[in-house]
PDB file of C-alpha atoms and ligand atoms in Angstrom:
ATOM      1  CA  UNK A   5     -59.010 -74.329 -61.042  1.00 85.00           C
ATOM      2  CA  UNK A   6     -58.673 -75.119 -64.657  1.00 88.00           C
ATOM      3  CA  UNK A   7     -61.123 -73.190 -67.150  1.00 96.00           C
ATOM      4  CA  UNK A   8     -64.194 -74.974 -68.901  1.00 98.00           C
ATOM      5  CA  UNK A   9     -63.965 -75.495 -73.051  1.00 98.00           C
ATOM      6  CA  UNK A  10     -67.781 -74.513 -74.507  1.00 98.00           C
ATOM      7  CA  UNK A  11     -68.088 -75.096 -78.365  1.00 98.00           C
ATOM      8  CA  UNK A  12     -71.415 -74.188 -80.330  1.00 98.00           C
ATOM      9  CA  UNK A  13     -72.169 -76.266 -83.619  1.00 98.00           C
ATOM     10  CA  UNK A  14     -75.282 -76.203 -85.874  1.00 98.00           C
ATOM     11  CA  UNK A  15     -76.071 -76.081 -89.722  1.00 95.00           C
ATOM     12  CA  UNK A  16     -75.361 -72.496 -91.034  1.00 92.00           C
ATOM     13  CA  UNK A  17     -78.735 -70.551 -90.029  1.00 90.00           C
ATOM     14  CA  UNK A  18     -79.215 -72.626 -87.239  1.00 93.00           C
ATOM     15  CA  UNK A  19     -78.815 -69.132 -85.008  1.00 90.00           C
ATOM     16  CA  UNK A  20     -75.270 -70.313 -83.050  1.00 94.00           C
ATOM     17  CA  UNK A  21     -73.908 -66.924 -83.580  1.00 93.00           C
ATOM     18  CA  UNK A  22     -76.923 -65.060 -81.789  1.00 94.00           C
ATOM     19  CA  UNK A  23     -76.977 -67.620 -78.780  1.00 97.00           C
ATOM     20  CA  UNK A  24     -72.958 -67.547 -78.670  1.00 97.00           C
ATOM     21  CA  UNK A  25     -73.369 -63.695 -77.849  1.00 97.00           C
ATOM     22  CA  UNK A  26     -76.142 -64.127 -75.699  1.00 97.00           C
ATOM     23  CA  UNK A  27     -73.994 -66.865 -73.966  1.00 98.00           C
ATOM     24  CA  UNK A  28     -70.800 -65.276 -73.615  1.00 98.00           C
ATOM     25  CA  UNK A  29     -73.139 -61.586 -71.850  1.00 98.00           C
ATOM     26  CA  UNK A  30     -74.221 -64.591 -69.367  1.00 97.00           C
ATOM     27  CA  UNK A  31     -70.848 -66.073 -68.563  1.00 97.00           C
ATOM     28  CA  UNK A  32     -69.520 -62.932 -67.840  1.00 97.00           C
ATOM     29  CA  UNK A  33     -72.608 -61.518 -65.883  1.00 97.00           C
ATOM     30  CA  UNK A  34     -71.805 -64.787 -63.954  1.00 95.00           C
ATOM     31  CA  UNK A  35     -68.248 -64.181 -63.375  1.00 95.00           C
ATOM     32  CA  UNK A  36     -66.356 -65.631 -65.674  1.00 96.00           C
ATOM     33  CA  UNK A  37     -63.580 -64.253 -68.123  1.00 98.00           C
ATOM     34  CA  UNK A  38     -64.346 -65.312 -71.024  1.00 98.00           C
ATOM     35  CA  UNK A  39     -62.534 -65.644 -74.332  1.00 98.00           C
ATOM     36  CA  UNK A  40     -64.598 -65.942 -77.656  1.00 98.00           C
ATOM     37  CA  UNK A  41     -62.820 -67.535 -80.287  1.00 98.00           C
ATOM     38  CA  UNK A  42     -63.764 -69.682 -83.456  1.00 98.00           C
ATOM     39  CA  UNK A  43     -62.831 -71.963 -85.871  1.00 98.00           C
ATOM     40  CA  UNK A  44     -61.381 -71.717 -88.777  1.00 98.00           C
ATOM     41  CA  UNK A  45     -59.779 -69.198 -86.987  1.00 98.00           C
ATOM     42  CA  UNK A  46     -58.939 -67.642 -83.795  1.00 98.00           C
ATOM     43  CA  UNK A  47     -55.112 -67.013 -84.332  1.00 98.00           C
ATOM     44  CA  UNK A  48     -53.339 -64.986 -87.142  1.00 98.00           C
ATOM     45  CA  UNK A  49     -52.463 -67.855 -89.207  1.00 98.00           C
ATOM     46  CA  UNK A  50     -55.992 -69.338 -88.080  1.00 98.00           C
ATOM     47  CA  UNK A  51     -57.817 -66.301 -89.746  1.00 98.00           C
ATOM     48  CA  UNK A  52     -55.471 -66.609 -93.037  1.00 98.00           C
ATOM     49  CA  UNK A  53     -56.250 -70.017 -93.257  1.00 98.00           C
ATOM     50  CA  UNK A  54     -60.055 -69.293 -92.717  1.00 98.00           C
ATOM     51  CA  UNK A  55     -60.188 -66.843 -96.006  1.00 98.00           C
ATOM     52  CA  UNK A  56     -58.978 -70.201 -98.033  1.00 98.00           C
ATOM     53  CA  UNK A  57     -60.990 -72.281 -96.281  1.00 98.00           C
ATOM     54  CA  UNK A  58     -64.306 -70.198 -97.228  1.00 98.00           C
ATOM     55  CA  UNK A  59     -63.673 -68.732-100.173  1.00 97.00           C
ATOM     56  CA  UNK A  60     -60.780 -70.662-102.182  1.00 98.00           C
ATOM     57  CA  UNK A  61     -62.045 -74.087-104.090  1.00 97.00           C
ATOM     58  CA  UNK A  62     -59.523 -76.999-103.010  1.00 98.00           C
ATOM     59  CA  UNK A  63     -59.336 -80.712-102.977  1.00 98.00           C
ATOM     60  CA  UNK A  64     -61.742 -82.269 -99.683  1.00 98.00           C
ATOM     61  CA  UNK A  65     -58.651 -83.787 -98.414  1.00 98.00           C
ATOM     62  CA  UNK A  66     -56.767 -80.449 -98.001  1.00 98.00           C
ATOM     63  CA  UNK A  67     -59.836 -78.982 -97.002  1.00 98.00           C
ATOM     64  CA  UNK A  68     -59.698 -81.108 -93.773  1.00 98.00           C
ATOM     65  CA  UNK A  69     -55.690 -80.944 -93.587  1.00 98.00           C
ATOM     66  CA  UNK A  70     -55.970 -76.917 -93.492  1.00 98.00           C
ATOM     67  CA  UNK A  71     -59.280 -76.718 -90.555  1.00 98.00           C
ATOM     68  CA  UNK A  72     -57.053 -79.305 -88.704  1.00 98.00           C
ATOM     69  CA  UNK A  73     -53.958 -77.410 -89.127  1.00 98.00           C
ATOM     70  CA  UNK A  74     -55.658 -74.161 -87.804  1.00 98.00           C
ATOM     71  CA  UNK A  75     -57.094 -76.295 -85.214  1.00 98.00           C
ATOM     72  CA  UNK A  76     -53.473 -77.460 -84.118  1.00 98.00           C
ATOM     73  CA  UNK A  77     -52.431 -73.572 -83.955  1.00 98.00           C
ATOM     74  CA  UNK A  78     -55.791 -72.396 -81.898  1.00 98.00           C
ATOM     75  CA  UNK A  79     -55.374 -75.061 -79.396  1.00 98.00           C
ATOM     76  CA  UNK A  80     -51.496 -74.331 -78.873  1.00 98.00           C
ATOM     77  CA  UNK A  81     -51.591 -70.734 -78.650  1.00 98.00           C
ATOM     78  CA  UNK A  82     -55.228 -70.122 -77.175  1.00 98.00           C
ATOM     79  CA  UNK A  83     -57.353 -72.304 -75.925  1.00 98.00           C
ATOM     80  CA  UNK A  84     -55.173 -74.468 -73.760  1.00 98.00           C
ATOM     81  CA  UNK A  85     -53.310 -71.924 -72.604  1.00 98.00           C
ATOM     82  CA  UNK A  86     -56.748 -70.040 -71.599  1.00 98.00           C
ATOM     83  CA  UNK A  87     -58.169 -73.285 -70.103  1.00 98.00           C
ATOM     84  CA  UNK A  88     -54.853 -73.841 -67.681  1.00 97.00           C
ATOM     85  CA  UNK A  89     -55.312 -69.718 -66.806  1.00 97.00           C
ATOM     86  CA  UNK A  90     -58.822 -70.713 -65.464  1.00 97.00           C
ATOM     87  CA  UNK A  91     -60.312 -69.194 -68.051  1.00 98.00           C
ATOM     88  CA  UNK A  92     -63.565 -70.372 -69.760  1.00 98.00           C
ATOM     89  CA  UNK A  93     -63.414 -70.326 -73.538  1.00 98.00           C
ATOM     90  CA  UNK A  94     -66.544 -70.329 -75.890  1.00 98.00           C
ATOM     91  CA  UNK A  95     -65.655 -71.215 -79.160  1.00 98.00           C
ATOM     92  CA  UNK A  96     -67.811 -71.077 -82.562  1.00 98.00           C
ATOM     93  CA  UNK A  97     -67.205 -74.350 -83.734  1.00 98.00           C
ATOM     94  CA  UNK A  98     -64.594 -76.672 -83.416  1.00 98.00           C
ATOM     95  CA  UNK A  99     -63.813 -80.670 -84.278  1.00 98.00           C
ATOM     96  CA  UNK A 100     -67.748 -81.716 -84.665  1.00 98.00           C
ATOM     97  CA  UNK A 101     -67.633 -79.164 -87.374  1.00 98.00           C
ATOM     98  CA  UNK A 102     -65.117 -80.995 -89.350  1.00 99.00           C
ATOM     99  CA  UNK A 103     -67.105 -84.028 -88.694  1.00 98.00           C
ATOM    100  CA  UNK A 104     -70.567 -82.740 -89.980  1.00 98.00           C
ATOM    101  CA  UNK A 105     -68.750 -80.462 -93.069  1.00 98.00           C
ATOM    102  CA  UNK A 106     -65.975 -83.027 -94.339  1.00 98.00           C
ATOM    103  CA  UNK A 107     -67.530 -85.970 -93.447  1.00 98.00           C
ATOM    104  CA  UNK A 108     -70.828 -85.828 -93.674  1.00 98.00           C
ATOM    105  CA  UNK A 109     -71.394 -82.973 -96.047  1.00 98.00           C
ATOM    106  CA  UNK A 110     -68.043 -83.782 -98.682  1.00 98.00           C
ATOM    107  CA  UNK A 111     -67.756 -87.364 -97.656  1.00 98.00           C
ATOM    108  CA  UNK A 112     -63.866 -87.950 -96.585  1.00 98.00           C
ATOM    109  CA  UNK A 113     -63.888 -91.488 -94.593  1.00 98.00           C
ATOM    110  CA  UNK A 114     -65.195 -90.910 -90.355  1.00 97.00           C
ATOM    111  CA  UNK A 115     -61.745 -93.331 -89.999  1.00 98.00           C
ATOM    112  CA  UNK A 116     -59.685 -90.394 -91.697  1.00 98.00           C
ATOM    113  CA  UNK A 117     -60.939 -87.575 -89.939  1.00 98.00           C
ATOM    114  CA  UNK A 118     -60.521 -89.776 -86.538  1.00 98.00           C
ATOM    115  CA  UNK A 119     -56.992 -90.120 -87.262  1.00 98.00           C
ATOM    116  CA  UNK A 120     -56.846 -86.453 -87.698  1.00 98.00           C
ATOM    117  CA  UNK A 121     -58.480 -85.473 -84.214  1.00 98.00           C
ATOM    118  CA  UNK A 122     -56.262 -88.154 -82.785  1.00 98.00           C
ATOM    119  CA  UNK A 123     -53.430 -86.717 -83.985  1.00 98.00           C
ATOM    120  CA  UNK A 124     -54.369 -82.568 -83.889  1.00 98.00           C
ATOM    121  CA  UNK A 125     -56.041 -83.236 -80.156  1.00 98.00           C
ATOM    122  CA  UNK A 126     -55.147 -86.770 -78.434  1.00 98.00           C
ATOM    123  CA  UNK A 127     -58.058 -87.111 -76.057  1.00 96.00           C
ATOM    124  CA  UNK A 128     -58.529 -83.828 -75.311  1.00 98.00           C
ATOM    125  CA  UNK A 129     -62.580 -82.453 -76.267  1.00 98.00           C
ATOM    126  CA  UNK A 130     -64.185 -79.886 -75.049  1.00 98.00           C
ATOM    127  CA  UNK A 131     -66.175 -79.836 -71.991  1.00 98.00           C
ATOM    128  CA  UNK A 132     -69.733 -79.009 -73.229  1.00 98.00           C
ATOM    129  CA  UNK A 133     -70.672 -78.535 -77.019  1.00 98.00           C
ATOM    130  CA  UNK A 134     -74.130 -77.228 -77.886  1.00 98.00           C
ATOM    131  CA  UNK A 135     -75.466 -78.509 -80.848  1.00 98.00           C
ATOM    132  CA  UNK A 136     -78.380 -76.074 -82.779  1.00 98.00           C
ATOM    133  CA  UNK A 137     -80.891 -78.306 -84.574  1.00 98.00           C
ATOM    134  CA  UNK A 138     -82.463 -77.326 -87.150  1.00 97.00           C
ATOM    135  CA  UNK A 139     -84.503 -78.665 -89.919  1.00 98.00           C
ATOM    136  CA  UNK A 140     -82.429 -77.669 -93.366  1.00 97.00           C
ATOM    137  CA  UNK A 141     -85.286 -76.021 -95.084  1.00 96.00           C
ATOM    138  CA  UNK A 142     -86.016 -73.601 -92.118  1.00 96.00           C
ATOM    139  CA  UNK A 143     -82.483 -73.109 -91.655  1.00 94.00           C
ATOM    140  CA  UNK A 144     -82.152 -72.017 -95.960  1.00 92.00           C
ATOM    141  CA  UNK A 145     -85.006 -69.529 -95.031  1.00 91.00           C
ATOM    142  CA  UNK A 146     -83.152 -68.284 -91.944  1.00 89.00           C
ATOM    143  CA  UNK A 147     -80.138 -67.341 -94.027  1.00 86.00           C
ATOM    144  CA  UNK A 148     -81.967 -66.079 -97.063  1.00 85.00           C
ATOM    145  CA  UNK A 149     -82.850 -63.075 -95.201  1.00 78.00           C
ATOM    146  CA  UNK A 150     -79.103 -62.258 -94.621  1.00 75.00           C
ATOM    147  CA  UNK A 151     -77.801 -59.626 -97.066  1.00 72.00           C
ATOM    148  CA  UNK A 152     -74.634 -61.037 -97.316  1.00 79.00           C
ATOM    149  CA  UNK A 153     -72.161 -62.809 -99.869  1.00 86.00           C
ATOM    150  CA  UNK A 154     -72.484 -66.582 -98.933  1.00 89.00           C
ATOM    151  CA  UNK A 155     -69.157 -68.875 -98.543  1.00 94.00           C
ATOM    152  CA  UNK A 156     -68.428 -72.182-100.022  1.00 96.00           C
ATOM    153  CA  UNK A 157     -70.364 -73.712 -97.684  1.00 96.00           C
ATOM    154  CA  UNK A 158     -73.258 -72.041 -96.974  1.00 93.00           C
ATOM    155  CA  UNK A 159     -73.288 -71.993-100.828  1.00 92.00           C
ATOM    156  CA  UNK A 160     -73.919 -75.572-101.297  1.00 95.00           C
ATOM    157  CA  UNK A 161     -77.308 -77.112-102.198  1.00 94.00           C
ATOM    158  CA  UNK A 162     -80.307 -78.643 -99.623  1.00 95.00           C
ATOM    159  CA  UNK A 163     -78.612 -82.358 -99.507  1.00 97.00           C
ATOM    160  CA  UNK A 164     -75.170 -81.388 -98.242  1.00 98.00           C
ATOM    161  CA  UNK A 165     -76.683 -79.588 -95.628  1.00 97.00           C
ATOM    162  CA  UNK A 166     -79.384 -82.500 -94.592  1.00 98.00           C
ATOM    163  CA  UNK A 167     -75.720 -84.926 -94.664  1.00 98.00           C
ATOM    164  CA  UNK A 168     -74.456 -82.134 -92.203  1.00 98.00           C
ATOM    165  CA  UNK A 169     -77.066 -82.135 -89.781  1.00 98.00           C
ATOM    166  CA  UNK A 170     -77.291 -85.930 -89.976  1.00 98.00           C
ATOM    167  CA  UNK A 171     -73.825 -86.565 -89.368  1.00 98.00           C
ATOM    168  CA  UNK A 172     -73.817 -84.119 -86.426  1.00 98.00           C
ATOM    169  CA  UNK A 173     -76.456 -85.494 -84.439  1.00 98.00           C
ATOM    170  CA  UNK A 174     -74.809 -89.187 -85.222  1.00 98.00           C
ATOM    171  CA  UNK A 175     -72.093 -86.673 -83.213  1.00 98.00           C
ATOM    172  CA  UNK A 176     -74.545 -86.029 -80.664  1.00 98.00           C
ATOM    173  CA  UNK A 177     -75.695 -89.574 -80.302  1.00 98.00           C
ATOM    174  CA  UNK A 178     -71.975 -90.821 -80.163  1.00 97.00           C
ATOM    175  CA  UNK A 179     -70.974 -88.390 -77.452  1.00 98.00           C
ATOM    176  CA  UNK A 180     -74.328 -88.177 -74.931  1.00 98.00           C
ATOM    177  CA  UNK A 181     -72.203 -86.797 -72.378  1.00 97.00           C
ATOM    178  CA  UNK A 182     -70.277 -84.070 -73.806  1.00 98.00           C
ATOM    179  CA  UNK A 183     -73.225 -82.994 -76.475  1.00 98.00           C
ATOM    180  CA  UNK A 184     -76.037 -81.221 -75.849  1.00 98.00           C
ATOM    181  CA  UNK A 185     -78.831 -80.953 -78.855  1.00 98.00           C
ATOM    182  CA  UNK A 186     -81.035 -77.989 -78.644  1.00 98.00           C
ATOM    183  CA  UNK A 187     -84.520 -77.444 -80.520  1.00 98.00           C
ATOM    184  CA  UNK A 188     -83.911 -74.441 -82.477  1.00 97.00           C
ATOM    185  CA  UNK A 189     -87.246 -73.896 -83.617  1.00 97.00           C
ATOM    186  CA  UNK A 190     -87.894 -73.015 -80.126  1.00 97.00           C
ATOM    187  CA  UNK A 191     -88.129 -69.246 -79.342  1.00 96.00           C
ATOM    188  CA  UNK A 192     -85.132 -67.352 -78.308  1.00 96.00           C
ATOM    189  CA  UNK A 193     -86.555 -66.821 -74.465  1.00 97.00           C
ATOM    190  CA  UNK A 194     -86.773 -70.557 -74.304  1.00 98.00           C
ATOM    191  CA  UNK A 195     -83.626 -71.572 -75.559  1.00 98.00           C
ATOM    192  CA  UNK A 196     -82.221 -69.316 -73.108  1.00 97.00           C
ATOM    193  CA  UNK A 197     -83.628 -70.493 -70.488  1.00 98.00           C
ATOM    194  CA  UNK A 198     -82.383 -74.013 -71.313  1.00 98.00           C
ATOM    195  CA  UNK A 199     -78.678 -72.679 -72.046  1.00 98.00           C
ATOM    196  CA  UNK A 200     -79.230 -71.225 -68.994  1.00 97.00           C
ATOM    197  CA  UNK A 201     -80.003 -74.551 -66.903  1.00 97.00           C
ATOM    198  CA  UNK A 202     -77.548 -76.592 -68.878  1.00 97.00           C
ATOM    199  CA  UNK A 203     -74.657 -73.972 -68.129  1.00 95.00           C
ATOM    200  CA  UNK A 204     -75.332 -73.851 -64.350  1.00 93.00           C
ATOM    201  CA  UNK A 205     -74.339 -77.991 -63.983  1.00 88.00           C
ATOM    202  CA  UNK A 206     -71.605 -77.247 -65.470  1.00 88.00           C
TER     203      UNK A 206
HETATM  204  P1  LIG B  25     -69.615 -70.046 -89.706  1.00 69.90           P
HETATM  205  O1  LIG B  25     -69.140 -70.613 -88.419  1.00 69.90           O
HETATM  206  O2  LIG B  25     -70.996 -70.385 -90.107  1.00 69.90           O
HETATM  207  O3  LIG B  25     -69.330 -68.514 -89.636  1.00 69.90           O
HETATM  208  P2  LIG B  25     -70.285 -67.325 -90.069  1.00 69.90           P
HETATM  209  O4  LIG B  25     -71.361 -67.349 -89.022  1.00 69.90           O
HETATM  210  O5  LIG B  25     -69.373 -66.169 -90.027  1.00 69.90           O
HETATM  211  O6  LIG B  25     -70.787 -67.690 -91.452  1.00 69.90           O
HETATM  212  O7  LIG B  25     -68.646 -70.395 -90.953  1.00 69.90           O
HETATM  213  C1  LIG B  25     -67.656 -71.299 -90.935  1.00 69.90           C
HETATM  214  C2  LIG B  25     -67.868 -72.326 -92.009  1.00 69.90           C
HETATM  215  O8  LIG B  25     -66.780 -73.246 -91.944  1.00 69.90           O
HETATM  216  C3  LIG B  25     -69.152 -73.118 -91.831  1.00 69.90           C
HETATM  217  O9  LIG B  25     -69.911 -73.123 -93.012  1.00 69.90           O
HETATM  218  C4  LIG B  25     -68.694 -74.532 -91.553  1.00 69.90           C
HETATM  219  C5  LIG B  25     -67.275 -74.566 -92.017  1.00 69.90           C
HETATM  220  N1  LIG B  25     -66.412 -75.467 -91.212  1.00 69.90           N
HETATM  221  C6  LIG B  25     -66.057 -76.706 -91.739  1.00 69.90           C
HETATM  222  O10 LIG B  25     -66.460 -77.055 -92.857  1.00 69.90           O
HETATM  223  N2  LIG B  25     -65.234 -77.532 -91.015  1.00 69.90           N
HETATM  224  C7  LIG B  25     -64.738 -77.186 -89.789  1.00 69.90           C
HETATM  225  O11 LIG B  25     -63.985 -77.969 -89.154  1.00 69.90           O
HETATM  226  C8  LIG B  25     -65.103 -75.902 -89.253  1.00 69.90           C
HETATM  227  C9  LIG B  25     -64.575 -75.468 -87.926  1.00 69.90           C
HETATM  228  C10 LIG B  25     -65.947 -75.080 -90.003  1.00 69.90           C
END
């Protein structure tokens, strides 16, 4: 039996790295082998490319070249091949990403990045993404607590992140069937217990 293909998306201080952890100790309680991955990243050229990607300043354009070109090399050398093993694989972030950061947030064209995913993917998505909602200003105060340098994009100001949230839950609204929206301002024992119930249909 082929594997399942999980991705987690949400504003930065939305919490997707705590639940990914949780979720991945649940999987594998469950079962399942697991592989964690993310994006940018998740191969050797994948990680290079992710050090540009948050830290160098580039044109938006290249920007969305470079995640789509590390997305081309993660799907190739890990997460198909994972997915035909049987394997499930959760991955922090993936395509929606690109959607929410260069579309909504920088504002490159939908039709362009389309054309990209077409092109980097075909029709291939994954099979479940979980989207963490979370109102920006909540999310700011989130991350302000973290004592750590910020990247390019968690540097930007209040309205790039409100165009990122919007333009992934016009994702979410697009895609009913693959994406699921979760309530972060929920507590952590309830949002569990939903991830819980959502991963069991699947
Ligand atoms: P993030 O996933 O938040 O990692 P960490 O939890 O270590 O900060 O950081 C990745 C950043 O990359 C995030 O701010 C969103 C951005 N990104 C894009 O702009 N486009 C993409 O296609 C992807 C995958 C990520």
């Amino acid at each position: 039996m082929p594997g399942k293909f999980i991705t987690l998306e949400g504003v930065d201080g939305a919490g997707k790295s705590t639940h990914l952890n949780w979720l991945v100790e649940h999987l594998r309680t469950k079962g399942r082998t697991v592989v964690q991955t993310r994006e940018p990243g998740g191969t050797p050229l994948g990680e290079k490319l992710r050090e540009l990607l948050l830290h160098e300043p580039m044109h938006l354009e290249t920007e969305a070249l470079l995640m789509f070109a590390a997305r081309r090399e993660h799907l190739e050398l890990v997460i198909k091949p994972a997915i035909a093993r049987g394997d499930w694989v959760v991955c922090d972030r993936f395509t929606d990403a690109s959607f929410a950061y260069q579309g909504g947030g920088r504002g490159l064209p939908v039709e362009k990045l389309g054309q990209l995913e077409t092109w980097v993917q075909g029709d291939f998505q994954p099979d479940l993404t979980l989207l963490f909602d979370l109102p920006v200003d909540i999310a700011a105060q989130r991350m302000a607590g973290a004592a750590r340098q910020l990247d390019r994009f968690e540097q930007e100001k209040a309205d790039f992140h409100e165009r990122v949230r919007a333009a992934y839950l016009a994702r979410a609204t697009e895609m009913p069937a693959r994406v699921q929206v979760i309530d972060s301002r929920q507590t952590l024992k309830i949002i569990q217990k939903q991830l819980e119930l959502i991963i069991a249909s699947e």
